[in-house]
PDB file of C-alpha atoms in Angstrom:
ATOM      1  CA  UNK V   1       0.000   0.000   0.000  1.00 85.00           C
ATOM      2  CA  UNK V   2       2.954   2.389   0.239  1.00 90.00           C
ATOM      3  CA  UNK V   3       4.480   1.344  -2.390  1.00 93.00           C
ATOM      4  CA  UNK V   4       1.117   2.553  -4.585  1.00 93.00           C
ATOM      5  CA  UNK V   5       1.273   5.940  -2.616  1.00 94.00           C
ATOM      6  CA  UNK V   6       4.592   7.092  -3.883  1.00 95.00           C
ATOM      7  CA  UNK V   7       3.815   5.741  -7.009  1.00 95.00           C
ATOM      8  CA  UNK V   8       0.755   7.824  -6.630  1.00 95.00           C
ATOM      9  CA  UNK V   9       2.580  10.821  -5.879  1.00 95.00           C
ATOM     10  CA  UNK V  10       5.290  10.417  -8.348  1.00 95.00           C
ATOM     11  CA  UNK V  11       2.738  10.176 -11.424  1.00 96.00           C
ATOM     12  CA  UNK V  12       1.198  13.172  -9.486  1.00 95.00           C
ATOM     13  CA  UNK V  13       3.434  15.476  -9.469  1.00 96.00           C
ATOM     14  CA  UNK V  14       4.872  14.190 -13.358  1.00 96.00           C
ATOM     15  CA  UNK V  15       1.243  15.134 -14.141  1.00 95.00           C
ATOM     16  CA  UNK V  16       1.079  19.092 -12.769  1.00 96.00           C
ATOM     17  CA  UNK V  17       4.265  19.325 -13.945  1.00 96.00           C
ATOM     18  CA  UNK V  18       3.337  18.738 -17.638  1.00 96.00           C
ATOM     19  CA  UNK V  19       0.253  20.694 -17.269  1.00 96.00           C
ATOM     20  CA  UNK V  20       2.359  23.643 -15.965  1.00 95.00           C
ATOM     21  CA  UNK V  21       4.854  23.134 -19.073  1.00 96.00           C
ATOM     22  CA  UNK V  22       1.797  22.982 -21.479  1.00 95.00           C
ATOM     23  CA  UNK V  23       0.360  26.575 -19.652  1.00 95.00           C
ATOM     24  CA  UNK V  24       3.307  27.795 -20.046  1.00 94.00           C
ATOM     25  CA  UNK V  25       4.139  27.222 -23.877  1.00 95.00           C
ATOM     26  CA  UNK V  26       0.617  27.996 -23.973  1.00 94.00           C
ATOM     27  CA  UNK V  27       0.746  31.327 -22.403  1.00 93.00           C
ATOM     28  CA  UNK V  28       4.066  31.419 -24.846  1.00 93.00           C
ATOM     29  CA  UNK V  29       2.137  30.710 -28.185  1.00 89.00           C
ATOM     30  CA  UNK V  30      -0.324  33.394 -27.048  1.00 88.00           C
ATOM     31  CA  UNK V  31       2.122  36.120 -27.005  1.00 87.00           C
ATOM     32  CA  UNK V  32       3.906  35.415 -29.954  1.00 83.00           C
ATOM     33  CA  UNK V  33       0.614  35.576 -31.825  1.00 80.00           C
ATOM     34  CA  UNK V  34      -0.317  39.073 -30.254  1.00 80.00           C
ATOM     35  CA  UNK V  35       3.130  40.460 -31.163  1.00 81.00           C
ATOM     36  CA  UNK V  36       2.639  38.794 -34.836  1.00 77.00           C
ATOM     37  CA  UNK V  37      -0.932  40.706 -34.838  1.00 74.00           C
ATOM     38  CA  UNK V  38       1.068  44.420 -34.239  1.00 82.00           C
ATOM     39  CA  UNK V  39       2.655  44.628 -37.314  1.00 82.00           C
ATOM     40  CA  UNK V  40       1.561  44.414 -41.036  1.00 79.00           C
ATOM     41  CA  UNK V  41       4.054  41.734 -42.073  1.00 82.00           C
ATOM     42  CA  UNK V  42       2.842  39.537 -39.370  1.00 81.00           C
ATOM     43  CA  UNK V  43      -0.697  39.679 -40.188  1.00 77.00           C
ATOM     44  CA  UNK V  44       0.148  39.034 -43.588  1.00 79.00           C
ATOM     45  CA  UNK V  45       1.853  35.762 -42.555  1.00 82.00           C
ATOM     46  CA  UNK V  46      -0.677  34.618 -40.219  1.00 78.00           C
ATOM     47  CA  UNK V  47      -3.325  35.049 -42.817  1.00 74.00           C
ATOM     48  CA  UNK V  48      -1.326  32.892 -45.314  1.00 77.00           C
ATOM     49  CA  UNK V  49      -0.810  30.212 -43.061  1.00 80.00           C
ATOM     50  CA  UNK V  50      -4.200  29.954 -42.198  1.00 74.00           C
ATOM     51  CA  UNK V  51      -5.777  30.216 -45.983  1.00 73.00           C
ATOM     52  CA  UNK V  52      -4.504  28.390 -48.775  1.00 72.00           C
ATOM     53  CA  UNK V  53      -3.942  29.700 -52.191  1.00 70.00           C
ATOM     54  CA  UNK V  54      -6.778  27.682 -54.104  1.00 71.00           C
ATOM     55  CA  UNK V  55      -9.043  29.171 -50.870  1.00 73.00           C
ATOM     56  CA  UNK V  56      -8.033  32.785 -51.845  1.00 73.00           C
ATOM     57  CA  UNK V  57      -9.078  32.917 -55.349  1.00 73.00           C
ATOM     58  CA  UNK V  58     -11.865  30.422 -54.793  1.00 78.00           C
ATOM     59  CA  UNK V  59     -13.639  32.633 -51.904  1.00 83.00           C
ATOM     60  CA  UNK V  60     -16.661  33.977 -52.933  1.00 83.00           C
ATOM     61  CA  UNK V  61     -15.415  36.987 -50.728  1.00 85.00           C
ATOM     62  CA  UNK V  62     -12.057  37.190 -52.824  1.00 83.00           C
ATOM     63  CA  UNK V  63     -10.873  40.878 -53.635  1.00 83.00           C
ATOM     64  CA  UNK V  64      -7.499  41.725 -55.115  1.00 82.00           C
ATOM     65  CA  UNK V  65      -7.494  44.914 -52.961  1.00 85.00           C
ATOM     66  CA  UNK V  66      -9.703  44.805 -49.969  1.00 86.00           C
ATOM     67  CA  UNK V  67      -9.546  41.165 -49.056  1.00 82.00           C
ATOM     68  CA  UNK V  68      -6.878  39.606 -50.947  1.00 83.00           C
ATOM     69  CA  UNK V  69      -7.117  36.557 -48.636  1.00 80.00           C
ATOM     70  CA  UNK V  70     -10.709  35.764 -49.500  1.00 84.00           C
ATOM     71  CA  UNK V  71     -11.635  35.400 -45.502  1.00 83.00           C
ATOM     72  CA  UNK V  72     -15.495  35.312 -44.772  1.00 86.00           C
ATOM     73  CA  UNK V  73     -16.840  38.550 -42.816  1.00 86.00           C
ATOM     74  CA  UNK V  74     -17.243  37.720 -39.188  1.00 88.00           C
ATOM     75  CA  UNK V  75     -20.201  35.289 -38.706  1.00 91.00           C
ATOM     76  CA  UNK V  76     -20.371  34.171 -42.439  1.00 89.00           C
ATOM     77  CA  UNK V  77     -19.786  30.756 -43.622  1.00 87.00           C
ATOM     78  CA  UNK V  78     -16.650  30.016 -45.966  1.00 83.00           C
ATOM     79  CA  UNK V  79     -18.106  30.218 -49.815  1.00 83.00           C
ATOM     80  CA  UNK V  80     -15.976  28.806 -52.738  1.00 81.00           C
ATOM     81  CA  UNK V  81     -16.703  29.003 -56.014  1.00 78.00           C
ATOM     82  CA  UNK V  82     -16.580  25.460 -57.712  1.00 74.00           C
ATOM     83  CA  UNK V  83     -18.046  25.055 -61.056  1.00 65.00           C
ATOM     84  CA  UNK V  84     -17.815  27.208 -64.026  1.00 60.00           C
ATOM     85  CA  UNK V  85     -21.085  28.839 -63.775  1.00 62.00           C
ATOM     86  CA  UNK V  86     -20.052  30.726 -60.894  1.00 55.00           C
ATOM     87  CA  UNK V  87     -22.089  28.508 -58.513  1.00 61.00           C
ATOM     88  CA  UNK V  88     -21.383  29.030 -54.998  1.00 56.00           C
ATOM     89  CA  UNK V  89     -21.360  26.108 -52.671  1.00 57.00           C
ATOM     90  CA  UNK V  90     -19.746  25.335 -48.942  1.00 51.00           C
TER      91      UNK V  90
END
């Protein structure tokens, strides 16, 4: 029965240990993005990253000049273009 109880206690403290790592390189991840999100360059890459190239030109909501990466408006679905009529679909 002791034996379990340190064992216990070991894999207990392992376990808050890794959840403190993960807070932290959350916490981390979190202020890299903000800093990314200050300057124009860093918007720019975090929009690439998160759309494609075929999702630019395919978005419905594609604009060479005010929305170059096709991204919905807030609280829109994603629309793509897919046939050659000009059909949108989801």
């Amino acid at each position: 029965l002791e034996r379990l109880r340190k064992e216990l206690k070991i894999v207990t403290a392992a376990t808050k240990e890794r959840q403190a790592q993960l807070e932290q390189r959350q916490l981390e991840e979190h202020k890299e993005l903000l800093a990314k999100q200050k300057t124009v360059e860093g918007v720019k890459k975090i929009n690439e990253e998160k759309y494609s190239l075929v999702q630019r030109f395919a978005s419905v909501y594609y604009d060479e000049n005010m929305n170059p990466f096709g991204a919905p408006p807030p609280g829109q679905p994603s629309l793509y273009y897919c046939d050659e009529e000009g059909k949108a679909t989801t």
